[in-house]
PDB file of C-alpha atoms in Angstrom:
ATOM      1  CA  MET Z   1     -90.084 -14.524 -35.550  1.00 78.00           C
ATOM      2  CA  LEU Z   2     -86.872 -12.550 -34.929  1.00 75.00           C
ATOM      3  CA  ARG Z   3     -88.200  -9.652 -36.984  1.00 79.00           C
ATOM      4  CA  ALA Z   4     -91.368  -9.594 -34.854  1.00 78.00           C
ATOM      5  CA  LEU Z   5     -89.353  -9.643 -31.626  1.00 69.00           C
ATOM      6  CA  LEU Z   6     -87.164  -6.781 -32.834  1.00 66.00           C
ATOM      7  CA  ALA Z   7     -90.206  -4.767 -33.886  1.00 75.00           C
ATOM      8  CA  ALA Z   8     -91.792  -5.288 -30.470  1.00 77.00           C
ATOM      9  CA  GLY Z   9     -88.615  -4.269 -28.610  1.00 72.00           C
ATOM     10  CA  PRO Z  10     -87.565  -0.800 -27.501  1.00 76.00           C
ATOM     11  CA  ALA Z  11     -87.070   1.839 -30.161  1.00 78.00           C
ATOM     12  CA  TYR Z  12     -83.467   2.651 -31.025  1.00 84.00           C
ATOM     13  CA  SER Z  13     -82.297   5.975 -29.654  1.00 91.00           C
ATOM     14  CA  PRO Z  14     -79.148   7.696 -30.961  1.00 94.00           C
ATOM     15  CA  GLU Z  15     -78.928   9.530 -27.622  1.00 96.00           C
ATOM     16  CA  VAL Z  16     -78.693   6.236 -25.737  1.00 95.00           C
ATOM     17  CA  ASP Z  17     -76.161   4.982 -28.250  1.00 94.00           C
ATOM     18  CA  TRP Z  18     -74.093   8.140 -27.679  1.00 97.00           C
ATOM     19  CA  ALA Z  19     -74.334   7.769 -23.886  1.00 97.00           C
ATOM     20  CA  TRP Z  20     -73.267   4.106 -24.067  1.00 95.00           C
ATOM     21  CA  SER Z  21     -70.308   5.021 -26.298  1.00 95.00           C
ATOM     22  CA  ALA Z  22     -69.254   7.772 -23.887  1.00 97.00           C
ATOM     23  CA  LEU Z  23     -69.417   5.329 -20.972  1.00 96.00           C
ATOM     24  CA  ARG Z  24     -67.544   2.607 -22.842  1.00 94.00           C
ATOM     25  CA  ASP Z  25     -64.845   4.976 -24.134  1.00 96.00           C
ATOM     26  CA  SER Z  26     -64.234   6.340 -20.628  1.00 96.00           C
ATOM     27  CA  ALA Z  27     -64.376   2.919 -18.905  1.00 94.00           C
ATOM     28  CA  GLY Z  28     -67.388   4.147 -16.921  1.00 94.00           C
ATOM     29  CA  ARG Z  29     -65.811   7.365 -15.685  1.00 95.00           C
ATOM     30  CA  VAL Z  30     -68.413   9.826 -17.000  1.00 96.00           C
ATOM     31  CA  ARG Z  31     -70.967  11.211 -14.563  1.00 96.00           C
ATOM     32  CA  VAL Z  32     -74.627  10.585 -15.370  1.00 97.00           C
ATOM     33  CA  GLU Z  33     -75.294  14.344 -15.232  1.00 97.00           C
ATOM     34  CA  ALA Z  34     -72.723  14.869 -17.995  1.00 97.00           C
ATOM     35  CA  LEU Z  35     -74.340  12.128 -20.066  1.00 97.00           C
ATOM     36  CA  ALA Z  36     -77.770  13.701 -19.600  1.00 97.00           C
ATOM     37  CA  ALA Z  37     -76.419  17.117 -20.606  1.00 97.00           C
ATOM     38  CA  GLY Z  38     -74.809  15.552 -23.688  1.00 97.00           C
ATOM     39  CA  THR Z  39     -78.111  14.076 -24.796  1.00 97.00           C
ATOM     40  CA  GLY Z  40     -80.163  17.162 -24.003  1.00 97.00           C
ATOM     41  CA  TRP Z  41     -82.396  15.055 -21.768  1.00 97.00           C
ATOM     42  CA  SER Z  42     -83.034  15.171 -18.043  1.00 97.00           C
ATOM     43  CA  ARG Z  43     -81.178  12.646 -15.916  1.00 97.00           C
ATOM     44  CA  ARG Z  44     -84.429  10.810 -15.202  1.00 97.00           C
ATOM     45  CA  HIS Z  45     -85.395  10.595 -18.882  1.00 97.00           C
ATOM     46  CA  LEU Z  46     -81.914   9.328 -19.802  1.00 97.00           C
ATOM     47  CA  GLU Z  47     -82.085   6.688 -17.072  1.00 97.00           C
ATOM     48  CA  ARG Z  48     -85.485   5.438 -18.301  1.00 95.00           C
ATOM     49  CA  ARG Z  49     -84.491   5.344 -21.974  1.00 95.00           C
ATOM     50  CA  PHE Z  50     -81.043   3.854 -21.264  1.00 95.00           C
ATOM     51  CA  ARG Z  51     -82.546   1.106 -19.103  1.00 93.00           C
ATOM     52  CA  LEU Z  52     -85.206   0.362 -21.711  1.00 91.00           C
ATOM     53  CA  GLN Z  53     -82.643   0.034 -24.494  1.00 90.00           C
ATOM     54  CA  THR Z  54     -79.716  -1.593 -22.656  1.00 88.00           C
ATOM     55  CA  GLY Z  55     -80.999  -3.195 -19.442  1.00 87.00           C
ATOM     56  CA  PRO Z  56     -78.989  -1.427 -16.726  1.00 91.00           C
ATOM     57  CA  THR Z  57     -79.131   2.262 -15.847  1.00 94.00           C
ATOM     58  CA  PRO Z  58     -76.222   4.466 -16.942  1.00 96.00           C
ATOM     59  CA  LYS Z  59     -74.829   4.327 -13.396  1.00 95.00           C
ATOM     60  CA  GLY Z  60     -75.129   0.544 -13.313  1.00 92.00           C
ATOM     61  CA  ALA Z  61     -73.383   0.233 -16.673  1.00 93.00           C
ATOM     62  CA  ALA Z  62     -70.648   2.600 -15.466  1.00 94.00           C
ATOM     63  CA  GLN Z  63     -70.091   0.439 -12.368  1.00 92.00           C
ATOM     64  CA  VAL Z  64     -69.665  -2.676 -14.499  1.00 90.00           C
ATOM     65  CA  LEU Z  65     -67.263  -0.894 -16.864  1.00 92.00           C
ATOM     66  CA  ARG Z  66     -65.171   0.452 -13.985  1.00 93.00           C
ATOM     67  CA  LEU Z  67     -64.983  -2.962 -12.362  1.00 91.00           C
ATOM     68  CA  GLN Z  68     -63.980  -4.508 -15.685  1.00 89.00           C
ATOM     69  CA  SER Z  69     -61.255  -1.892 -15.988  1.00 92.00           C
ATOM     70  CA  ALA Z  70     -59.944  -2.707 -12.505  1.00 93.00           C
ATOM     71  CA  LEU Z  71     -59.951  -6.431 -13.305  1.00 89.00           C
ATOM     72  CA  ARG Z  72     -58.013  -5.871 -16.531  1.00 88.00           C
ATOM     73  CA  LEU Z  73     -55.473  -3.726 -14.654  1.00 92.00           C
ATOM     74  CA  LYS Z  74     -55.091  -6.434 -11.998  1.00 90.00           C
ATOM     75  CA  GLU Z  75     -54.638  -9.071 -14.696  1.00 84.00           C
ATOM     76  CA  SER Z  76     -51.854  -6.967 -16.215  1.00 91.00           C
ATOM     77  CA  GLY Z  77     -49.949  -6.938 -12.911  1.00 93.00           C
ATOM     78  CA  ALA Z  78     -51.228  -3.922 -10.963  1.00 95.00           C
ATOM     79  CA  SER Z  79     -51.886  -4.214  -7.239  1.00 94.00           C
ATOM     80  CA  TRP Z  80     -55.515  -4.059  -6.151  1.00 93.00           C
ATOM     81  CA  ALA Z  81     -54.935  -0.549  -4.763  1.00 94.00           C
ATOM     82  CA  ASP Z  82     -53.396   0.703  -8.015  1.00 95.00           C
ATOM     83  CA  ALA Z  83     -56.057  -1.003 -10.130  1.00 94.00           C
ATOM     84  CA  ALA Z  84     -58.799   0.579  -8.001  1.00 95.00           C
ATOM     85  CA  ALA Z  85     -57.257   4.048  -8.192  1.00 95.00           C
ATOM     86  CA  GLN Z  86     -56.661   3.861 -11.939  1.00 95.00           C
ATOM     87  CA  ALA Z  87     -60.217   2.622 -12.500  1.00 94.00           C
ATOM     88  CA  GLY Z  88     -61.578   5.692 -10.703  1.00 93.00           C
ATOM     89  CA  TYR Z  89     -62.523   4.439  -7.255  1.00 94.00           C
ATOM     90  CA  HIS Z  90     -62.175   7.078  -4.533  1.00 90.00           C
ATOM     91  CA  ASP Z  91     -60.448   4.789  -2.059  1.00 90.00           C
ATOM     92  CA  GLN Z  92     -59.843   1.132  -1.266  1.00 90.00           C
ATOM     93  CA  PRO Z  93     -62.953   0.670   0.952  1.00 92.00           C
ATOM     94  CA  HIS Z  94     -65.146   2.090  -1.839  1.00 92.00           C
ATOM     95  CA  PHE Z  95     -63.608  -0.369  -4.291  1.00 94.00           C
ATOM     96  CA  ASP Z  96     -63.915  -3.286  -1.851  1.00 94.00           C
ATOM     97  CA  ARG Z  97     -67.617  -2.581  -1.139  1.00 93.00           C
ATOM     98  CA  THR Z  98     -68.457  -2.251  -4.832  1.00 92.00           C
ATOM     99  CA  PHE Z  99     -66.420  -5.320  -5.764  1.00 91.00           C
ATOM    100  CA  LYS Z 100     -68.121  -7.490  -3.138  1.00 90.00           C
ATOM    101  CA  ALA Z 101     -71.580  -6.197  -4.049  1.00 89.00           C
ATOM    102  CA  MET Z 102     -71.026  -7.010  -7.710  1.00 87.00           C
ATOM    103  CA  THR Z 103     -69.156 -10.320  -7.473  1.00 84.00           C
ATOM    104  CA  GLY Z 104     -70.209 -11.728  -4.110  1.00 84.00           C
ATOM    105  CA  ARG Z 105     -66.632 -11.933  -2.842  1.00 86.00           C
ATOM    106  CA  THR Z 106     -63.796  -9.692  -1.746  1.00 91.00           C
ATOM    107  CA  PRO Z 107     -61.032  -8.885  -4.243  1.00 91.00           C
ATOM    108  CA  THR Z 108     -58.621 -11.189  -2.384  1.00 89.00           C
ATOM    109  CA  ARG Z 109     -61.113 -14.079  -2.340  1.00 88.00           C
ATOM    110  CA  PHE Z 110     -61.938 -13.453  -5.998  1.00 86.00           C
ATOM    111  CA  ARG Z 111     -58.255 -13.631  -6.919  1.00 84.00           C
ATOM    112  CA  ALA Z 112     -57.819 -16.855  -4.943  1.00 84.00           C
ATOM    113  CA  ASP Z 113     -60.866 -18.405  -6.632  1.00 82.00           C
ATOM    114  CA  ARG Z 114     -59.659 -17.166 -10.019  1.00 79.00           C
ATOM    115  CA  THR Z 115     -56.343 -19.068  -9.822  1.00 79.00           C
ATOM    116  CA  ALA Z 116     -58.103 -22.167 -11.182  1.00 77.00           C
ATOM    117  CA  ALA Z 117     -59.190 -20.312 -14.343  1.00 76.00           C
ATOM    118  CA  SER Z 118     -57.259 -20.589 -17.581  1.00 75.00           C
ATOM    119  CA  ALA Z 119     -55.597 -17.684 -19.397  1.00 73.00           C
ATOM    120  CA  GLN Z 120     -58.271 -17.873 -22.123  1.00 75.00           C
ATOM    121  CA  ASP Z 121     -61.076 -17.176 -19.652  1.00 76.00           C
ATOM    122  CA  ALA Z 122     -62.481 -13.668 -19.225  1.00 72.00           C
ATOM    123  CA  PRO Z 123     -60.827 -11.738 -16.344  1.00 71.00           C
ATOM    124  CA  ASP Z 124     -64.022 -11.966 -14.302  1.00 73.00           C
ATOM    125  CA  PHE Z 125     -64.450 -15.734 -14.738  1.00 73.00           C
ATOM    126  CA  VAL Z 126     -64.252 -17.936 -11.667  1.00 74.00           C
ATOM    127  CA  PRO Z 127     -64.641 -21.704 -12.212  1.00 72.00           C
ATOM    128  CA  GLY Z 128     -67.970 -22.987 -10.950  1.00 71.00           C
ATOM    129  CA  GLN Z 129     -69.503 -19.501 -10.668  1.00 70.00           C
ATOM    130  CA  ILE Z 130     -71.611 -17.378 -12.995  1.00 64.00           C
ATOM    131  CA  THR Z 131     -69.539 -14.206 -13.065  1.00 63.00           C
ATOM    132  CA  SER Z 132     -68.913 -13.559 -16.746  1.00 55.00           C
ATOM    133  CA  ALA Z 133     -72.653 -13.055 -17.195  1.00 47.00           C
ATOM    134  CA  ILE Z 134     -72.396 -10.178 -14.703  1.00 53.00           C
ATOM    135  CA  LEU Z 135     -69.339  -8.609 -16.296  1.00 50.00           C
ATOM    136  CA  PRO Z 136     -69.530  -9.257 -20.048  1.00 50.00           C
ATOM    137  CA  ARG Z 137     -66.717  -8.087 -22.305  1.00 46.00           C
ATOM    138  CA  CYS Z 138     -67.513  -4.797 -24.006  1.00 42.00           C
TER     139      CYS Z 138
END
């Protein structure tokens, strides 16, 4: 059954694999245009193939990776402003808007809710909420 499901799924693409690696290695700080140029595809074609093979678009994956990076920086003691800047956000309002859109809460509220989590939990885990499914470890 698994073999049949794999055969029916999207075809593997080394270009998508390369684009994902570039995103992961840069913590989401590569522009989609640069990814498209690196694959030799148009931006639109890369977006379609990337989404087919991975689920999110390259931009969506980059947003998750950048937010994960900011969360790891915060967990290691950085202020929200420093974590946002180091993760590549242009300014604090940009970070705050993206953070709230992706987690459903402001960074300050997230941190307050996170205090009940244990050290073994993923940095995006909040007790009683499904957040780790949104920001899986890479």
